[in-house]
Amino acid sequence: LIRGLKRYKSGRYNYALADFKAALTPPENLRAQQGRNSRNIQIAYWTGCAYEALGEKDKAKQSWNEVINAGSRGSRSGLNIQGRTFGNNPLAQGELHYYVALVQLKLGSTDNSETIFRELTDAVTNTGSTQSDNTGDPQFVSARRQPSRDNIAMPHYIAGLGYAGLGNNSKARDEFNAALNASPDFLSAKIALDLL
């Protein structure tokens, strides 16, 4: 994915497309991950962008419709940002809505994209009062909690996505850097910062 994004930024769209497709298929020695790629939404969005850059608009729309469909499924399963919580998987939750809004813009529907981006920018404010102080071992991750440094970094990352969507790269950069200050190995924030 990262190599594909670098190639996309440098205008090598065919190579980027090949990398995005490869990112969807884990190697054989990681069979447990087959079909469980947490970055499928992100990959589908960038695949559509690569197809668009290559002039293949129908394939681009097909990829972007995968994002819209995932957003519809996510909304039906209780994933929403209107309630100002990000559910069990805040990364997937915030990114899902971010990429759905980006796709809506790509497809010419600006109806609620700005609203989604603005709600994402409120992530830091709205999650600050609901975070629990997690003093446990930061290396221990259970299904019920994330390490505290990720709990601190996540709202900054989500807010950064919102600001990036609104075109406010300065504030987006500040939020992504705040996420990385809290959790220096936060790969998604590093990727987002590089894309600004």
PDB file of C-alpha atoms in Angstrom:
ATOM      1  CA  LEU A   1       0.000   0.000   0.000  1.00  0.00           C
ATOM      2  CA  ILE A   2       2.710   2.456   0.970  1.00  0.00           C
ATOM      3  CA  ARG A   3       4.761   1.738  -2.135  1.00  0.00           C
ATOM      4  CA  GLY A   4       1.606   2.100  -4.246  1.00  0.00           C
ATOM      5  CA  LEU A   5       0.854   5.485  -2.694  1.00  0.00           C
ATOM      6  CA  LYS A   6       4.401   6.665  -3.421  1.00  0.00           C
ATOM      7  CA  ARG A   7       4.113   5.498  -6.993  1.00  0.00           C
ATOM      8  CA  TYR A   8       0.716   7.176  -7.304  1.00  0.00           C
ATOM      9  CA  LYS A   9       2.148  10.467  -6.041  1.00  0.00           C
ATOM     10  CA  SER A  10       4.954  10.241  -8.602  1.00  0.00           C
ATOM     11  CA  GLY A  11       2.488   9.641 -11.458  1.00  0.00           C
ATOM     12  CA  ARG A  12       3.322   5.974 -12.023  1.00  0.00           C
ATOM     13  CA  TYR A  13      -0.310   4.897 -11.950  1.00  0.00           C
ATOM     14  CA  ASN A  14       0.047   1.431 -13.522  1.00  0.00           C
ATOM     15  CA  TYR A  15       2.646   0.465 -10.934  1.00  0.00           C
ATOM     16  CA  ALA A  16       0.538   1.963  -8.159  1.00  0.00           C
ATOM     17  CA  LEU A  17      -2.462  -0.037  -9.338  1.00  0.00           C
ATOM     18  CA  ALA A  18      -0.431  -3.245  -9.288  1.00  0.00           C
ATOM     19  CA  ASP A  19       0.686  -2.494  -5.730  1.00  0.00           C
ATOM     20  CA  PHE A  20      -2.862  -1.738  -4.581  1.00  0.00           C
ATOM     21  CA  LYS A  21      -4.075  -5.036  -6.038  1.00  0.00           C
ATOM     22  CA  ALA A  22      -1.187  -6.882  -4.378  1.00  0.00           C
ATOM     23  CA  ALA A  23      -2.043  -5.262  -1.045  1.00  0.00           C
ATOM     24  CA  LEU A  24      -5.473  -6.922  -1.187  1.00  0.00           C
ATOM     25  CA  THR A  25      -3.964 -10.411  -1.328  1.00  0.00           C
ATOM     26  CA  PRO A  26      -1.913 -11.420   1.701  1.00  0.00           C
ATOM     27  CA  PRO A  27       0.907 -13.880   1.025  1.00  0.00           C
ATOM     28  CA  GLU A  28       0.205 -17.574   1.364  1.00  0.00           C
ATOM     29  CA  ASN A  29       2.087 -17.791   4.673  1.00  0.00           C
ATOM     30  CA  LEU A  30      -0.452 -15.367   6.190  1.00  0.00           C
ATOM     31  CA  ARG A  31      -3.570 -17.386   5.392  1.00  0.00           C
ATOM     32  CA  ALA A  32      -5.275 -16.257   8.582  1.00  0.00           C
ATOM     33  CA  GLN A  33      -5.386 -12.767   7.122  1.00  0.00           C
ATOM     34  CA  GLN A  34      -7.138 -13.796   3.907  1.00  0.00           C
ATOM     35  CA  GLY A  35     -10.195 -11.588   3.490  1.00  0.00           C
ATOM     36  CA  ARG A  36      -9.463  -9.632   6.687  1.00  0.00           C
ATOM     37  CA  ASN A  37      -7.496  -6.658   5.398  1.00  0.00           C
ATOM     38  CA  SER A  38      -8.376  -3.675   7.578  1.00  0.00           C
ATOM     39  CA  ARG A  39      -7.269  -1.332   4.799  1.00  0.00           C
ATOM     40  CA  ASN A  40      -9.680  -2.604   2.125  1.00  0.00           C
ATOM     41  CA  ILE A  41     -11.607   0.683   2.100  1.00  0.00           C
ATOM     42  CA  GLN A  42      -8.451   2.733   1.719  1.00  0.00           C
ATOM     43  CA  ILE A  43      -7.141   0.427  -0.997  1.00  0.00           C
ATOM     44  CA  ALA A  44     -10.450   0.552  -2.897  1.00  0.00           C
ATOM     45  CA  TYR A  45     -10.393   4.361  -2.818  1.00  0.00           C
ATOM     46  CA  TRP A  46      -6.817   4.610  -4.109  1.00  0.00           C
ATOM     47  CA  THR A  47      -7.449   1.902  -6.703  1.00  0.00           C
ATOM     48  CA  GLY A  48     -10.270   4.059  -8.032  1.00  0.00           C
ATOM     49  CA  CYS A  49      -7.973   7.087  -8.089  1.00  0.00           C
ATOM     50  CA  ALA A  50      -5.356   5.150 -10.061  1.00  0.00           C
ATOM     51  CA  TYR A  51      -7.969   3.982 -12.554  1.00  0.00           C
ATOM     52  CA  GLU A  52      -9.244   7.559 -12.860  1.00  0.00           C
ATOM     53  CA  ALA A  53      -5.721   8.817 -13.561  1.00  0.00           C
ATOM     54  CA  LEU A  54      -5.363   6.165 -16.250  1.00  0.00           C
ATOM     55  CA  GLY A  55      -8.619   7.336 -17.865  1.00  0.00           C
ATOM     56  CA  GLU A  56     -10.572   4.206 -16.932  1.00  0.00           C
ATOM     57  CA  LYS A  57     -13.563   5.949 -15.390  1.00  0.00           C
ATOM     58  CA  ASP A  58     -15.847   2.887 -15.259  1.00  0.00           C
ATOM     59  CA  LYS A  59     -13.291   0.882 -13.283  1.00  0.00           C
ATOM     60  CA  ALA A  60     -12.712   3.886 -11.031  1.00  0.00           C
ATOM     61  CA  LYS A  61     -16.436   4.127 -10.283  1.00  0.00           C
ATOM     62  CA  GLN A  62     -16.576   0.389  -9.620  1.00  0.00           C
ATOM     63  CA  SER A  63     -13.800   0.688  -7.014  1.00  0.00           C
ATOM     64  CA  TRP A  64     -15.378   3.741  -5.442  1.00  0.00           C
ATOM     65  CA  ASN A  65     -18.767   2.001  -5.268  1.00  0.00           C
ATOM     66  CA  GLU A  66     -17.091  -0.646  -3.097  1.00  0.00           C
ATOM     67  CA  VAL A  67     -16.314   2.139  -0.622  1.00  0.00           C
ATOM     68  CA  ILE A  68     -19.895   3.466  -0.746  1.00  0.00           C
ATOM     69  CA  ASN A  69     -21.263  -0.060  -0.228  1.00  0.00           C
ATOM     70  CA  ALA A  70     -18.960  -0.594   2.748  1.00  0.00           C
ATOM     71  CA  GLY A  71     -20.207   2.706   4.165  1.00  0.00           C
ATOM     72  CA  SER A  72     -23.802   1.539   3.796  1.00  0.00           C
ATOM     73  CA  ARG A  73     -23.025  -1.748   5.537  1.00  0.00           C
ATOM     74  CA  GLY A  74     -21.156   0.130   8.257  1.00  0.00           C
ATOM     75  CA  SER A  75     -24.083   2.459   8.907  1.00  0.00           C
ATOM     76  CA  ARG A  76     -26.470  -0.470   9.205  1.00  0.00           C
ATOM     77  CA  SER A  77     -24.209  -2.135  11.761  1.00  0.00           C
ATOM     78  CA  GLY A  78     -24.186   0.889  14.026  1.00  0.00           C
ATOM     79  CA  LEU A  79     -21.071   2.630  12.753  1.00  0.00           C
ATOM     80  CA  ASN A  80     -21.819   6.317  12.695  1.00  0.00           C
ATOM     81  CA  ILE A  81     -20.162   9.554  13.597  1.00  0.00           C
ATOM     82  CA  GLN A  82     -23.364  11.415  14.315  1.00  0.00           C
ATOM     83  CA  GLY A  83     -23.331   9.934  17.813  1.00  0.00           C
ATOM     84  CA  ARG A  84     -19.804  11.267  18.271  1.00  0.00           C
ATOM     85  CA  THR A  85     -18.369   7.901  19.223  1.00  0.00           C
ATOM     86  CA  PHE A  86     -16.227   5.777  16.999  1.00  0.00           C
ATOM     87  CA  GLY A  87     -17.369   2.345  18.121  1.00  0.00           C
ATOM     88  CA  ASN A  88     -15.237  -0.722  18.702  1.00  0.00           C
ATOM     89  CA  ASN A  89     -12.697   0.022  15.981  1.00  0.00           C
ATOM     90  CA  PRO A  90     -12.093   3.763  15.821  1.00  0.00           C
ATOM     91  CA  LEU A  91      -9.569   3.502  13.015  1.00  0.00           C
ATOM     92  CA  ALA A  92     -11.935   1.656  10.694  1.00  0.00           C
ATOM     93  CA  GLN A  93     -14.831   3.865  11.799  1.00  0.00           C
ATOM     94  CA  GLY A  94     -13.180   7.207  11.108  1.00  0.00           C
ATOM     95  CA  GLU A  95     -11.440   6.060   7.962  1.00  0.00           C
ATOM     96  CA  LEU A  96     -14.632   4.508   6.628  1.00  0.00           C
ATOM     97  CA  HIS A  97     -16.493   7.795   6.871  1.00  0.00           C
ATOM     98  CA  TYR A  98     -13.523   9.763   5.562  1.00  0.00           C
ATOM     99  CA  TYR A  99     -13.188   7.619   2.448  1.00  0.00           C
ATOM    100  CA  VAL A 100     -16.955   7.527   1.872  1.00  0.00           C
ATOM    101  CA  ALA A 101     -16.947  11.341   1.909  1.00  0.00           C
ATOM    102  CA  LEU A 102     -13.965  11.459  -0.484  1.00  0.00           C
ATOM    103  CA  VAL A 103     -15.721   9.082  -2.858  1.00  0.00           C
ATOM    104  CA  GLN A 104     -18.884  11.167  -2.726  1.00  0.00           C
ATOM    105  CA  LEU A 105     -16.800  14.149  -3.826  1.00  0.00           C
ATOM    106  CA  LYS A 106     -15.192  12.108  -6.619  1.00  0.00           C
ATOM    107  CA  LEU A 107     -18.629  11.022  -7.827  1.00  0.00           C
ATOM    108  CA  GLY A 108     -19.915  14.601  -7.769  1.00  0.00           C
ATOM    109  CA  SER A 109     -22.124  14.336  -4.692  1.00  0.00           C
ATOM    110  CA  THR A 110     -21.147  17.036  -2.220  1.00  0.00           C
ATOM    111  CA  ASP A 111     -24.346  16.774  -0.163  1.00  0.00           C
ATOM    112  CA  ASN A 112     -22.944  15.666   3.166  1.00  0.00           C
ATOM    113  CA  SER A 113     -19.194  15.313   2.576  1.00  0.00           C
ATOM    114  CA  GLU A 114     -18.386  18.591   4.303  1.00  0.00           C
ATOM    115  CA  THR A 115     -20.607  17.604   7.240  1.00  0.00           C
ATOM    116  CA  ILE A 116     -18.733  14.317   7.604  1.00  0.00           C
ATOM    117  CA  PHE A 117     -15.355  16.072   7.475  1.00  0.00           C
ATOM    118  CA  ARG A 118     -16.478  18.613  10.089  1.00  0.00           C
ATOM    119  CA  GLU A 119     -17.716  15.859  12.397  1.00  0.00           C
ATOM    120  CA  LEU A 120     -14.381  14.082  12.068  1.00  0.00           C
ATOM    121  CA  THR A 121     -12.564  17.281  13.082  1.00  0.00           C
ATOM    122  CA  ASP A 122     -14.503  17.172  16.350  1.00  0.00           C
ATOM    123  CA  ALA A 123     -13.002  13.777  17.226  1.00  0.00           C
ATOM    124  CA  VAL A 124     -10.478  15.222  19.678  1.00  0.00           C
ATOM    125  CA  THR A 125     -13.066  17.306  21.509  1.00  0.00           C
ATOM    126  CA  ASN A 126     -15.785  14.677  21.577  1.00  0.00           C
ATOM    127  CA  THR A 127     -13.685  11.713  22.642  1.00  0.00           C
ATOM    128  CA  GLY A 128     -11.655  13.529  25.274  1.00  0.00           C
ATOM    129  CA  SER A 129     -14.314  13.267  27.940  1.00  0.00           C
ATOM    130  CA  THR A 130     -15.118   9.613  27.238  1.00  0.00           C
ATOM    131  CA  GLN A 131     -11.617   8.184  27.280  1.00  0.00           C
ATOM    132  CA  SER A 132     -10.730   5.996  30.176  1.00  0.00           C
ATOM    133  CA  ASP A 133      -7.384   6.366  31.851  1.00  0.00           C
ATOM    134  CA  ASN A 134      -5.682   3.143  30.942  1.00  0.00           C
ATOM    135  CA  THR A 135      -2.720   2.568  33.204  1.00  0.00           C
ATOM    136  CA  GLY A 136      -2.213  -1.046  32.166  1.00  0.00           C
ATOM    137  CA  ASP A 137       0.748  -2.435  30.306  1.00  0.00           C
ATOM    138  CA  PRO A 138       0.801  -0.592  26.937  1.00  0.00           C
ATOM    139  CA  GLN A 139       2.053  -3.741  25.203  1.00  0.00           C
ATOM    140  CA  PHE A 140      -0.987  -5.766  26.314  1.00  0.00           C
ATOM    141  CA  VAL A 141      -3.901  -5.447  23.916  1.00  0.00           C
ATOM    142  CA  SER A 142      -7.181  -7.157  24.619  1.00  0.00           C
ATOM    143  CA  ALA A 143     -10.390  -7.169  22.625  1.00  0.00           C
ATOM    144  CA  ARG A 144     -11.871  -4.703  25.115  1.00  0.00           C
ATOM    145  CA  ARG A 145      -9.231  -1.999  25.155  1.00  0.00           C
ATOM    146  CA  GLN A 146      -6.415  -0.428  23.203  1.00  0.00           C
ATOM    147  CA  PRO A 147      -3.188   0.795  24.705  1.00  0.00           C
ATOM    148  CA  SER A 148      -3.593   4.264  26.187  1.00  0.00           C
ATOM    149  CA  ARG A 149      -1.189   5.852  23.724  1.00  0.00           C
ATOM    150  CA  ASP A 150      -3.436   4.733  20.862  1.00  0.00           C
ATOM    151  CA  ASN A 151      -6.473   6.057  22.710  1.00  0.00           C
ATOM    152  CA  ILE A 152      -4.749   9.430  22.806  1.00  0.00           C
ATOM    153  CA  ALA A 153      -3.461   9.288  19.223  1.00  0.00           C
ATOM    154  CA  MET A 154      -6.635   8.022  17.542  1.00  0.00           C
ATOM    155  CA  PRO A 155      -8.807  11.137  17.976  1.00  0.00           C
ATOM    156  CA  HIS A 156      -5.974  13.310  16.614  1.00  0.00           C
ATOM    157  CA  TYR A 157      -5.636  11.062  13.587  1.00  0.00           C
ATOM    158  CA  ILE A 158      -9.398  11.094  12.929  1.00  0.00           C
ATOM    159  CA  ALA A 159      -9.513  14.899  13.346  1.00  0.00           C
ATOM    160  CA  GLY A 160      -6.569  15.168  10.944  1.00  0.00           C
ATOM    161  CA  LEU A 161      -8.533  13.229   8.340  1.00  0.00           C
ATOM    162  CA  GLY A 162     -11.403  15.666   8.757  1.00  0.00           C
ATOM    163  CA  TYR A 163      -9.159  18.689   8.315  1.00  0.00           C
ATOM    164  CA  ALA A 164      -7.500  17.084   5.281  1.00  0.00           C
ATOM    165  CA  GLY A 165     -10.933  16.512   3.767  1.00  0.00           C
ATOM    166  CA  LEU A 166     -11.795  20.166   4.328  1.00  0.00           C
ATOM    167  CA  GLY A 167      -8.540  21.201   2.649  1.00  0.00           C
ATOM    168  CA  ASN A 168      -7.028  22.636   5.836  1.00  0.00           C
ATOM    169  CA  ASN A 169      -3.635  20.957   5.484  1.00  0.00           C
ATOM    170  CA  SER A 170      -2.036  23.025   8.245  1.00  0.00           C
ATOM    171  CA  LYS A 171      -4.476  21.806  10.894  1.00  0.00           C
ATOM    172  CA  ALA A 172      -4.410  18.293   9.428  1.00  0.00           C
ATOM    173  CA  ARG A 173      -0.612  18.278   9.731  1.00  0.00           C
ATOM    174  CA  ASP A 174      -0.879  19.468  13.356  1.00  0.00           C
ATOM    175  CA  GLU A 175      -3.319  16.670  14.212  1.00  0.00           C
ATOM    176  CA  PHE A 176      -1.296  13.954  12.477  1.00  0.00           C
ATOM    177  CA  ASN A 177       1.835  15.161  14.273  1.00  0.00           C
ATOM    178  CA  ALA A 178      -0.067  15.131  17.588  1.00  0.00           C
ATOM    179  CA  ALA A 179      -1.074  11.521  16.862  1.00  0.00           C
ATOM    180  CA  LEU A 180       2.548  10.627  16.145  1.00  0.00           C
ATOM    181  CA  ASN A 181       3.724  12.393  19.301  1.00  0.00           C
ATOM    182  CA  ALA A 182       1.341  10.221  21.304  1.00  0.00           C
ATOM    183  CA  SER A 183       2.136   7.046  19.370  1.00  0.00           C
ATOM    184  CA  PRO A 184       5.304   7.308  17.231  1.00  0.00           C
ATOM    185  CA  ASP A 185       4.614   4.013  15.445  1.00  0.00           C
ATOM    186  CA  PHE A 186       1.104   5.013  14.304  1.00  0.00           C
ATOM    187  CA  LEU A 187       1.429   3.945  10.653  1.00  0.00           C
ATOM    188  CA  SER A 188      -1.855   5.435   9.466  1.00  0.00           C
ATOM    189  CA  ALA A 189      -0.865   8.899  10.722  1.00  0.00           C
ATOM    190  CA  LYS A 190       2.522   8.565   8.999  1.00  0.00           C
ATOM    191  CA  ILE A 191       0.829   7.641   5.727  1.00  0.00           C
ATOM    192  CA  ALA A 192      -1.675  10.498   5.996  1.00  0.00           C
ATOM    193  CA  LEU A 193       1.050  13.001   6.803  1.00  0.00           C
ATOM    194  CA  ASP A 194       3.033  11.892   3.766  1.00  0.00           C
ATOM    195  CA  LEU A 195      -0.030  12.354   1.530  1.00  0.00           C
ATOM    196  CA  LEU A 196      -0.520  16.016   2.488  1.00  0.00           C
TER     197      LEU A 196
END
